[in-house]
CSV table of C-alpha atoms in Angstrom, one decimal:
chain,number,residue,atom,x,y,z
A,1,MET,CA,25.4,20.3,-16.2
A,2,SER,CA,22.6,18.3,-14.3
A,3,SER,CA,21.6,15.9,-16.6
A,4,ARG,CA,25.6,14.8,-16.9
A,5,ILE,CA,25.7,14.0,-13.0
A,6,ALA,CA,24.3,10.6,-12.1
A,7,PRO,CA,21.8,10.4,-9.0
A,8,ALA,CA,24.6,8.3,-6.9
A,9,GLU,CA,27.3,11.0,-8.1
A,10,LEU,CA,25.1,14.0,-6.7
A,11,ALA,CA,23.8,12.4,-3.5
A,12,VAL,CA,27.4,12.1,-2.7
A,13,MET,CA,27.9,15.6,-3.2
A,14,ALA,CA,25.1,16.7,-1.3
A,15,ALA,CA,26.4,14.7,1.5
A,16,ARG,CA,29.6,16.7,1.5
A,17,TRP,CA,27.9,19.7,1.4
A,18,ALA,CA,25.8,19.1,4.4
A,19,MET,CA,29.0,18.4,6.0
A,20,ARG,CA,30.3,21.6,4.8
A,21,GLU,CA,27.7,23.7,6.0
A,22,GLY,CA,28.2,22.3,9.8
A,23,ALA,CA,26.2,19.0,10.0
A,24,SER,CA,28.1,16.2,12.0
A,25,GLU,CA,26.2,13.6,9.9
A,26,ALA,CA,23.8,13.6,6.6
A,27,GLU,CA,21.8,11.3,4.7
A,28,VAL,CA,20.6,11.7,1.1
A,29,TYR,CA,17.6,10.0,-0.5
A,30,VAL,CA,17.4,10.6,-4.4
A,31,SER,CA,14.3,9.3,-6.2
A,32,SER,CA,13.3,9.3,-10.1
A,33,SER,CA,10.2,8.0,-11.7
A,34,ARG,CA,9.9,8.4,-14.9
A,35,GLY,CA,7.2,6.7,-17.6
A,36,TYR,CA,3.8,7.6,-19.3
A,37,SER,CA,0.4,7.4,-18.3
A,38,VAL,CA,-2.7,7.2,-20.1
A,39,SER,CA,-6.1,8.1,-18.6
A,40,ILE,CA,-9.3,7.2,-19.6
A,41,ARG,CA,-13.0,8.9,-19.0
A,42,THR,CA,-16.2,7.8,-20.1
A,43,ASN,CA,-15.0,5.3,-22.8
A,44,ALA,CA,-12.8,7.6,-24.0
A,45,ILE,CA,-8.8,8.3,-23.8
A,46,GLU,CA,-8.6,11.6,-21.7
A,47,ALA,CA,-4.8,12.3,-21.7
A,48,VAL,CA,-1.6,10.8,-22.5
A,49,GLU,CA,1.4,12.3,-20.2
A,50,ALA,CA,4.7,12.1,-19.6
A,51,ILE,CA,5.8,11.5,-16.2
A,52,ASP,CA,9.0,12.8,-14.8
A,53,ASP,CA,9.3,13.2,-11.2
A,54,VAL,CA,13.0,13.9,-10.0
A,55,GLY,CA,14.0,15.0,-6.7
A,56,VAL,CA,16.4,15.2,-3.6
A,57,GLY,CA,15.4,15.0,0.0
A,58,ILE,CA,18.4,16.0,2.4
A,59,ARG,CA,18.2,14.6,6.2
A,60,VAL,CA,21.1,16.1,8.5
A,61,ALA,CA,21.6,15.8,12.4
A,62,VAL,CA,23.8,18.7,14.1
A,63,GLY,CA,24.6,16.8,17.2
A,64,LYS,CA,21.2,16.0,18.1
A,65,ARG,CA,19.4,18.5,16.4
A,66,VAL,CA,17.7,17.2,12.9
A,67,GLY,CA,16.5,18.9,10.0
A,68,PHE,CA,15.0,18.0,6.4
A,69,SER,CA,14.6,20.0,3.4
A,70,TYR,CA,14.4,18.7,-0.3
A,71,THR,CA,14.4,19.7,-3.9
A,72,THR,CA,12.7,19.0,-7.2
A,73,GLY,CA,15.2,18.3,-10.2
A,74,MET,CA,18.8,17.5,-9.8
A,75,ASP,CA,20.1,21.0,-10.2
A,76,PRO,CA,23.2,21.1,-8.0
A,77,ALA,CA,22.9,24.6,-7.0
A,78,GLY,CA,19.0,23.7,-6.1
A,79,VAL,CA,20.5,20.6,-4.5
A,80,ARG,CA,23.4,22.9,-2.5
A,81,GLU,CA,20.5,25.2,-1.1
A,82,ALA,CA,18.6,22.1,0.0
A,83,ALA,CA,21.8,20.9,2.4
A,84,ARG,CA,22.2,24.4,3.3
A,85,ARG,CA,18.3,24.6,4.5
A,86,ALA,CA,18.2,21.2,6.0
A,87,VAL,CA,21.3,22.2,8.1
A,88,LYS,CA,19.4,25.4,9.2
A,89,GLN,CA,16.6,23.5,10.1
A,90,ALA,CA,18.7,21.5,12.4
A,91,ARG,CA,20.5,24.0,14.5
A,92,ALA,CA,17.0,25.7,14.8
A,93,SER,CA,15.2,22.5,16.3
A,94,PRO,CA,15.1,21.4,19.8
A,95,GLU,CA,17.4,18.5,20.7
A,96,ASP,CA,16.2,14.8,20.4
A,97,ARG,CA,17.5,12.6,23.4
A,98,TRP,CA,16.5,9.6,21.6
A,99,TRP,CA,18.6,10.7,18.2
A,100,GLN,CA,21.2,8.3,18.1
A,101,GLY,CA,22.4,8.8,14.0
A,102,PHE,CA,22.1,7.1,10.9
A,103,PRO,CA,21.9,3.7,9.9
A,104,GLU,CA,25.4,1.8,9.1
A,105,PRO,CA,25.6,-0.4,6.0
A,106,SER,CA,23.7,-3.6,6.2
A,107,SER,CA,25.9,-6.8,6.4
A,108,ARG,CA,23.9,-8.6,3.7
A,109,TYR,CA,21.5,-7.0,0.9
A,110,ALA,CA,18.7,-9.5,-0.9
A,111,GLU,CA,18.6,-9.7,-4.4
A,112,PRO,CA,14.9,-10.7,-4.7
A,113,GLY,CA,14.6,-11.0,-8.8
A,114,GLY,CA,11.4,-10.1,-10.8
A,115,ILE,CA,11.4,-6.0,-10.2
A,116,TYR,CA,13.1,-5.0,-13.4
A,117,SER,CA,12.7,-5.5,-17.1
A,118,PRO,CA,14.6,-3.7,-19.8
A,119,VAL,CA,11.4,-4.2,-21.9
A,120,LEU,CA,9.1,-2.5,-19.8
A,121,ALA,CA,11.8,0.0,-19.5
A,122,ARG,CA,11.8,1.1,-22.9
A,123,VAL,CA,8.0,1.0,-24.0
A,124,SER,CA,6.8,3.9,-25.7
A,125,PRO,CA,3.6,5.9,-24.8
A,126,GLY,CA,2.4,4.4,-28.3
A,127,THR,CA,2.6,0.8,-26.9
A,128,VAL,CA,1.0,2.3,-23.0
A,129,VAL,CA,-2.0,3.8,-25.6
A,130,GLU,CA,-2.4,0.9,-27.3
A,131,HIS,CA,-3.1,-1.1,-24.2
A,132,ALA,CA,-5.4,1.6,-22.9
A,133,ARG,CA,-7.7,1.0,-26.2
A,134,GLY,CA,-7.6,-2.8,-25.3
A,135,MET,CA,-9.4,-1.4,-22.2
A,136,LEU,CA,-11.9,0.4,-24.0
A,137,GLU,CA,-12.7,-2.1,-26.9
A,138,LYS,CA,-13.2,-4.6,-23.8
A,139,ALA,CA,-15.8,-2.5,-22.6
A,140,SER,CA,-17.1,-1.6,-25.4
A,141,GLY,CA,-18.0,-5.3,-26.7
A,142,ILE,CA,-19.8,-5.9,-22.6
A,143,LYS,CA,-23.6,-4.9,-23.3
A,144,GLY,CA,-24.4,-1.7,-21.1
A,145,LEU,CA,-21.3,-1.1,-19.6
A,146,VAL,CA,-19.2,2.0,-19.2
A,147,LEU,CA,-16.2,2.4,-18.6
A,148,GLY,CA,-15.9,5.4,-16.3
A,149,ARG,CA,-12.6,5.7,-14.9
A,150,GLY,CA,-9.4,3.8,-15.9
A,151,GLY,CA,-5.5,4.2,-16.9
A,152,VAL,CA,-2.6,2.3,-17.8
A,153,SER,CA,0.8,3.8,-16.4
A,154,VAL,CA,4.3,2.3,-16.8
A,155,TYR,CA,7.6,4.0,-14.9
A,156,VAL,CA,11.3,3.2,-14.4
A,157,VAL,CA,11.8,3.9,-10.6
A,158,GLU,CA,15.7,5.0,-9.7
A,159,ARG,CA,16.4,5.4,-5.7
A,160,VAL,CA,19.5,5.9,-4.0
A,161,VAL,CA,20.2,6.4,-0.4
A,162,VAL,CA,23.7,7.7,0.5
A,163,ASN,CA,24.9,8.6,4.5
A,164,THR,CA,28.0,9.8,6.0
A,165,ASN,CA,28.0,6.7,8.2
A,166,GLY,CA,28.9,4.4,5.1
A,167,VAL,CA,25.5,3.6,3.3
A,168,TYR,CA,25.7,3.9,-0.6
A,169,ARG,CA,22.9,2.2,-2.4
A,170,VAL,CA,21.3,2.2,-5.5
A,171,ASP,CA,18.0,0.4,-6.9
A,172,VAL,CA,16.4,0.8,-10.2
A,173,GLY,CA,13.0,-1.0,-10.7
A,174,THR,CA,10.0,-1.0,-13.2
A,175,THR,CA,6.3,-0.8,-12.8
A,176,ALA,CA,3.1,-1.3,-14.8
A,177,HIS,CA,-0.4,-0.3,-13.3
A,178,VAL,CA,-3.8,-1.0,-15.0
A,179,TYR,CA,-7.3,-0.1,-13.5
A,180,ALA,CA,-10.9,0.2,-14.1
A,181,GLY,CA,-13.7,1.7,-12.9
A,182,VAL,CA,-17.2,0.7,-14.3
A,183,VAL,CA,-21.2,0.8,-14.0
A,184,MET,CA,-23.5,-1.3,-16.0
A,185,ARG,CA,-27.0,0.2,-16.8
A,186,ARG,CA,-29.6,-1.8,-17.5
A,187,ASP,CA,-33.3,-1.4,-17.3
A,188,GLY,CA,-33.1,2.3,-16.3
A,189,ALA,CA,-30.7,1.8,-13.2
A,190,THR,CA,-27.3,2.2,-12.7
A,191,THR,CA,-24.8,0.0,-10.6
A,192,PRO,CA,-22.5,1.9,-8.1
A,193,MET,CA,-19.1,1.9,-9.7
A,194,ILE,CA,-16.7,-1.0,-9.7
A,195,TYR,CA,-13.0,-0.5,-9.3
A,196,GLU,CA,-10.5,-3.3,-10.1
A,197,PHE,CA,-6.9,-3.5,-11.0
A,198,ASP,CA,-3.7,-5.1,-11.9
A,199,SER,CA,0.0,-4.5,-11.7
A,200,SER,CA,3.6,-6.1,-12.7
A,201,ARG,CA,7.1,-5.1,-12.3
A,202,VAL,CA,7.8,-6.6,-15.3
A,203,ALA,CA,5.1,-6.5,-17.8
A,204,ILE,CA,2.0,-4.8,-18.4
A,205,PRO,CA,-0.7,-6.1,-17.1
A,206,ASP,CA,-4.1,-7.7,-19.4
A,207,GLY,CA,-5.9,-4.5,-19.3
A,208,GLY,CA,-9.1,-6.0,-21.0
A,209,ARG,CA,-8.9,-9.2,-18.0
A,210,VAL,CA,-9.5,-6.4,-15.6
A,211,VAL,CA,-12.4,-4.4,-17.3
A,212,GLU,CA,-14.0,-7.7,-17.4
A,213,ARG,CA,-13.2,-8.4,-13.5
A,214,ALA,CA,-15.3,-5.1,-12.8
A,215,ALA,CA,-17.9,-6.2,-14.9
A,216,ASP,CA,-18.7,-9.4,-13.5
A,217,THR,CA,-19.2,-7.4,-10.0
A,218,ALA,CA,-21.1,-4.9,-11.9
A,219,ARG,CA,-23.6,-7.5,-13.2
A,220,LEU,CA,-24.6,-8.8,-9.5
A,221,CYS,CA,-25.5,-5.2,-8.9
A,222,THR,CA,-28.2,-5.2,-11.8
A,223,ARG,CA,-30.6,-6.8,-10.0
A,224,VAL,CA,-31.8,-5.6,-6.4
A,225,TYR,CA,-32.5,-7.5,-3.4
A,226,SER,CA,-34.8,-5.5,-0.7
A,227,GLY,CA,-36.1,-8.5,1.3
A,228,LEU,CA,-33.1,-7.9,3.7
A,229,GLU,CA,-34.0,-6.1,7.3
A,230,THR,CA,-31.5,-4.7,9.6
A,231,GLY,CA,-29.8,-7.0,11.9
A,232,ARG,CA,-26.2,-9.3,12.7
A,233,TYR,CA,-25.4,-11.1,9.5
A,234,THR,CA,-22.4,-13.1,8.4
A,235,LEU,CA,-20.2,-11.5,5.7
A,236,VAL,CA,-17.5,-12.4,3.0
A,237,LEU,CA,-14.8,-10.0,2.6
A,238,SER,CA,-13.3,-9.2,-0.7
A,239,PRO,CA,-9.5,-8.8,-0.3
A,240,LYS,CA,-9.6,-5.2,-0.8
A,241,VAL,CA,-12.2,-4.7,2.1
A,242,LEU,CA,-10.1,-6.8,4.1
A,243,ALA,CA,-6.9,-4.6,3.3
A,244,GLU,CA,-9.0,-1.3,4.2
A,245,LEU,CA,-10.2,-2.3,7.5
A,246,MET,CA,-7.1,-3.7,8.5
A,247,GLU,CA,-4.7,-0.9,7.2
A,248,ALA,CA,-7.3,1.5,9.3
A,249,THR,CA,-6.6,-0.7,12.6
A,250,VAL,CA,-4.5,-4.0,12.7
A,251,LEU,CA,-1.8,-2.8,10.5
A,252,TYR,CA,-1.6,0.6,12.0
A,253,SER,CA,-1.0,-0.6,15.3
A,254,LEU,CA,1.6,-3.0,14.1
A,255,ARG,CA,3.8,0.0,13.1
A,256,GLY,CA,6.8,0.4,15.6
A,257,ASP,CA,6.4,4.2,16.3
A,258,ILE,CA,2.7,3.8,17.2
A,259,TYR,CA,4.1,0.4,19.7
A,260,VAL,CA,6.7,3.0,21.1
A,261,GLN,CA,4.4,5.6,21.5
A,262,GLY,CA,2.2,3.7,23.4
A,263,ARG,CA,-0.8,4.0,20.6
A,264,SER,CA,-0.9,0.6,19.4
A,265,TYR,CA,-4.1,-1.6,20.4
A,266,TYR,CA,-1.4,-4.6,20.2
A,267,GLY,CA,1.3,-2.5,22.7
A,268,ASP,CA,0.6,-4.7,25.6
A,269,LYS,CA,-0.2,-8.2,23.7
A,270,LEU,CA,3.5,-8.9,22.2
A,271,GLY,CA,3.7,-12.6,22.6
A,272,SER,CA,-0.3,-13.0,23.4
A,273,GLN,CA,-3.1,-14.5,21.1
A,274,ALA,CA,-4.5,-11.3,20.0
A,275,LEU,CA,-6.5,-12.3,16.9
A,276,SER,CA,-8.1,-15.5,15.4
A,277,GLU,CA,-5.3,-18.3,15.2
A,278,LYS,CA,-6.5,-18.3,11.2
A,279,VAL,CA,-4.7,-15.6,11.0
A,280,THR,CA,-0.9,-14.8,10.0
A,281,ILE,CA,0.4,-11.5,8.8
A,282,VAL,CA,3.9,-11.2,7.0
A,283,ASP,CA,5.9,-8.3,5.8
A,284,ASP,CA,8.0,-9.3,2.8
A,285,GLY,CA,10.3,-6.6,1.2
A,286,THR,CA,12.2,-9.3,-0.8
A,287,MET,CA,9.1,-11.0,-2.3
A,288,LYS,CA,10.1,-12.1,-6.0
A,289,GLY,CA,8.2,-9.7,-8.2
A,290,GLY,CA,6.2,-7.8,-5.1
A,291,ASP,CA,4.6,-4.4,-5.9
A,292,ALA,CA,6.7,-3.0,-2.8
A,293,THR,CA,9.7,-5.0,-3.3
A,294,TRP,CA,13.0,-3.1,-2.9
A,295,ARG,CA,16.8,-4.2,-1.7
A,296,PHE,CA,16.7,-1.6,0.8
A,297,ASP,CA,14.2,0.8,2.5
A,298,GLY,CA,14.3,4.6,3.0
A,299,GLU,CA,16.9,4.9,4.8
A,300,GLY,CA,19.4,2.3,2.6
A,301,VAL,CA,18.9,-0.7,5.2
A,302,ALA,CA,18.5,-4.3,3.5
A,303,THR,CA,14.4,-5.3,3.5
A,304,SER,CA,13.5,-8.6,4.7
A,305,ARG,CA,10.8,-11.0,5.6
A,306,LYS,CA,9.5,-10.9,8.9
A,307,ILE,CA,6.3,-12.7,10.5
A,308,LEU,CA,4.5,-9.9,12.4
A,309,VAL,CA,1.1,-12.5,13.7
A,310,GLU,CA,1.7,-16.2,13.5
A,311,LYS,CA,-1.7,-18.2,14.0
A,312,GLY,CA,-3.1,-15.0,16.0
A,313,VAL,CA,0.0,-14.5,17.9
A,314,VAL,CA,1.7,-10.9,17.9
A,315,LYS,CA,5.1,-11.6,17.2
A,316,GLY,CA,6.5,-8.0,16.2
A,317,PHE,CA,6.3,-4.8,14.6
A,318,VAL,CA,8.0,-2.8,12.0
A,319,PHE,CA,10.4,-0.4,12.6
A,320,ASP,CA,12.6,1.8,11.1
A,321,SER,CA,16.1,3.0,12.6
A,322,TYR,CA,15.2,5.8,14.6
A,323,TRP,CA,11.9,3.8,16.4
A,324,GLY,CA,13.7,0.4,16.4
A,325,ARG,CA,16.4,1.9,18.5
A,326,ARG,CA,14.0,3.5,20.9
A,327,ALA,CA,12.5,0.1,21.7
A,328,GLY,CA,15.8,-1.6,21.9
A,329,LYS,CA,15.6,-3.3,18.2
A,330,ALA,CA,17.3,-2.7,15.2
A,331,SER,CA,15.9,-1.6,11.9
A,332,ILE,CA,14.0,-4.4,9.9
A,333,GLY,CA,14.5,-2.6,7.1
A,334,ASN,CA,11.0,-0.7,7.1
A,335,ALA,CA,11.6,2.8,6.5
A,336,ALA,CA,8.9,4.0,4.3
A,337,ARG,CA,9.1,7.3,2.2
A,338,SER,CA,6.5,8.6,-0.2
A,339,GLY,CA,9.0,10.0,-2.3
A,340,TYR,CA,11.7,12.9,-2.2
A,341,THR,CA,9.4,15.0,-0.3
A,342,SER,CA,9.4,12.8,3.1
A,343,LYS,CA,11.5,11.9,5.9
A,344,PRO,CA,11.3,7.9,6.6
A,345,MET,CA,8.8,6.7,9.0
A,346,PRO,CA,7.9,2.8,10.1
A,347,GLY,CA,5.9,1.3,7.5
A,348,PHE,CA,5.0,-1.7,5.6
A,349,THR,CA,6.4,-3.2,2.2
A,350,ASN,CA,4.6,-6.4,1.0
A,351,VAL,CA,1.8,-7.5,3.1
A,352,VAL,CA,0.8,-11.2,3.0
A,353,VAL,CA,-2.1,-12.3,5.2
A,354,GLU,CA,-1.6,-16.1,4.4
A,355,PRO,CA,-4.6,-18.2,3.0
A,356,GLY,CA,-6.9,-20.4,5.0
A,357,ASP,CA,-8.4,-23.6,3.7
A,358,ALA,CA,-12.0,-22.3,2.7
A,359,ALA,CA,-13.2,-23.0,-0.8
A,360,PRO,CA,-15.5,-20.3,-2.3
A,361,GLU,CA,-18.7,-22.7,-2.0
A,362,GLU,CA,-17.7,-22.8,1.8
A,363,LEU,CA,-17.3,-19.4,2.2
A,364,LEU,CA,-20.9,-18.9,0.5
A,365,GLU,CA,-22.6,-21.3,2.8
A,366,GLY,CA,-26.1,-20.3,4.1
A,367,ARG,CA,-27.1,-16.5,4.2
A,368,VAL,CA,-24.2,-14.3,3.6
A,369,LEU,CA,-23.5,-10.7,2.7
A,370,VAL,CA,-20.7,-10.4,0.4
A,371,ILE,CA,-18.8,-7.2,0.7
A,372,HIS,CA,-17.1,-6.4,-2.5
A,373,GLN,CA,-16.2,-2.2,-2.0
A,374,VAL,CA,-16.8,0.0,1.3
A,375,GLN,CA,-16.7,3.8,1.6
A,376,GLY,CA,-15.2,5.3,4.8
A,377,ALA,CA,-12.8,2.5,6.2
A,378,HIS,CA,-10.8,5.3,6.5
A,379,THR,CA,-12.3,6.9,9.4
A,380,ALA,CA,-12.1,3.4,11.5
A,381,SER,CA,-11.0,4.3,15.0
A,382,SER,CA,-7.3,2.9,15.3
A,383,ASP,CA,-7.7,3.3,19.2
A,384,THR,CA,-10.7,1.1,19.8
A,385,GLY,CA,-11.6,-0.9,16.4
A,386,GLU,CA,-14.5,0.8,16.0
A,387,TYR,CA,-15.9,1.3,12.4
A,388,SER,CA,-19.2,2.4,10.3
A,389,VAL,CA,-18.3,2.0,6.7
A,390,LEU,CA,-20.9,2.1,3.6
A,391,ALA,CA,-21.0,-1.8,1.6
A,392,ASN,CA,-20.9,-0.1,-2.0
A,393,PRO,CA,-21.7,-2.9,-3.3
A,394,ALA,CA,-22.9,-5.7,-0.9
A,395,ILE,CA,-24.6,-8.7,-2.5
A,396,TYR,CA,-26.7,-11.1,-0.5
A,397,TYR,CA,-26.4,-14.7,-1.2
A,398,GLU,CA,-28.3,-18.1,0.0
A,399,ASN,CA,-26.3,-21.3,-0.2
A,400,GLY,CA,-23.9,-19.7,-2.8
A,401,GLU,CA,-26.6,-18.4,-5.2
A,402,PRO,CA,-26.8,-14.6,-5.4
A,403,ARG,CA,-29.5,-12.8,-4.9
A,404,GLY,CA,-29.0,-9.5,-5.5
A,405,TRP,CA,-27.4,-6.0,-4.5
A,406,VAL,CA,-28.4,-4.5,-1.5
A,407,PRO,CA,-28.3,-0.7,-1.8
A,408,GLY,CA,-27.0,1.7,1.2
A,409,ALA,CA,-26.0,-1.2,3.4
A,410,VAL,CA,-24.2,0.1,6.4
A,411,LEU,CA,-21.7,-2.1,8.4
A,412,SER,CA,-20.5,-1.7,12.0
A,413,GLY,CA,-18.5,-3.4,14.5
A,414,ASN,CA,-15.1,-3.6,16.0
A,415,PHE,CA,-12.5,-5.1,13.9
A,416,TYR,CA,-10.0,-5.9,16.4
A,417,ARG,CA,-12.7,-7.8,18.1
A,418,GLU,CA,-13.6,-9.4,14.9
A,419,MET,CA,-10.5,-10.5,13.9
A,420,ARG,CA,-10.0,-12.3,17.1
A,421,ASP,CA,-13.7,-13.8,17.8
A,422,SER,CA,-15.9,-13.6,15.0
A,423,LEU,CA,-13.4,-14.9,11.7
A,424,GLU,CA,-14.8,-18.0,10.6
A,425,ALA,CA,-12.6,-18.9,7.6
A,426,LEU,CA,-10.3,-17.2,5.0
A,427,GLY,CA,-10.1,-18.6,1.4
A,428,LYS,CA,-7.7,-20.7,0.0
A,429,LEU,CA,-6.2,-18.2,-2.3
A,430,VAL,CA,-4.5,-15.2,-1.8
A,431,GLU,CA,-5.4,-12.2,-4.1
A,432,LYS,CA,-3.5,-8.9,-4.5
A,433,ALA,CA,-5.9,-6.5,-2.7
A,434,TYR,CA,-3.8,-3.2,-3.8
A,435,PRO,CA,-0.3,-3.0,-4.7
A,436,GLY,CA,1.7,-4.4,-2.3
A,437,VAL,CA,-1.0,-5.8,-0.4
A,438,TYR,CA,-2.2,-9.3,-0.8
A,439,MET,CA,-5.1,-10.9,1.2
A,440,PRO,CA,-7.5,-13.8,1.1
A,441,TRP,CA,-11.2,-13.7,1.1
A,442,ALA,CA,-12.6,-13.7,4.7
A,443,ARG,CA,-15.7,-14.8,6.3
A,444,VAL,CA,-16.9,-12.8,9.5
A,445,ALA,CA,-20.0,-13.8,11.8
A,446,GLY,CA,-22.4,-11.3,13.9
A,447,VAL,CA,-21.9,-8.1,12.1
A,448,THR,CA,-23.8,-5.3,12.6
A,449,VAL,CA,-25.7,-4.4,8.9
A,450,ALA,CA,-28.3,-1.2,8.9
A,451,VAL,CA,-30.4,-1.7,6.3
A,452,LYS,CA,-32.5,1.3,4.8
A,453,GLY,CA,-36.0,0.9,5.1
């Protein structure tokens, strides 16, 4: 029976069941991810999996008391029971004096394009396996390279949001991811594992090119530079390192819930110059082909493009409907969910740090450490910006020429201050740091680097 019920139809039924149980309003979120995934381990295909993850999340209000429950699958009996549990939880919850109800439909929804491919939606598992084999073939042709980790995955994702205030939205998209983790062995030594990835909403990325990019960085680690002493250095951060440090500090403090709770570093800096004038940060849920592009957010509110930081001036924060109302603002389409098991919360769509004007050779002028990856960025203090991370790898350059890998280099500093006072340049090109995160290379001066003696 459940296989004949469309997700949107089931969502409407679930909202009605919740109301019959005593809810004063209800919201239903249905998500479905179906596709195939191939994993690689140590130069061989490890597993081929069919992915079928479907479920329903139900959020209800009984007056100002809010409850949430979810169920895996689309069996009507299970969904009806989840509606009962949500209402029961709401009745047992304390009143939330800030609760103002679920959002109403947006007046206009964007049509961003580039987020669905019928060809990708029909991809066979055999095709996904062939792409994985292409990665293995590329790796086998590079001397000393081991493809230690890797994978290719293709999904069709359907999202439905229905609420009793008139929201009724359905969206379908496709996505494909490729990643590779490689080490290079030479003269009895092994490099750190280097990770690269690519993604697309409409085609399977070239896995061979992903392996090549990882191998290019691994080659830089086959020569060790041992002449560096502990001190302050100019760093050139890769887009993914910039993204990881920003996520733990700058982006965290641009969340609306953190702002309203008085925990944002930028809480008293709205409208002020708080970062270098070189920094402009945009959140764009309507970007054509963006990894995090959808027509609506996790509450059915239309996504949008908004400038969060403009030439270093803090312009705004990302809100869902609840936290936006608490701040006296409307939702801007930034209710994020990790899936049907989670309630919405303020989050980002496609985050873009706009490029600067520095060419690659300008970023590498003088004596610099190029940081390709770090470990421990998540431990950075969102309150103060203090961090201490292992650079793995850090490559030492002199006047544009790589001198070798500096093992065990530990970076420490204050990222809030560095983004305000020490950012010397941003690269001309924006690269995909992680899915939905787009950043340039960044040159930062005066960072403390501790090196093993």
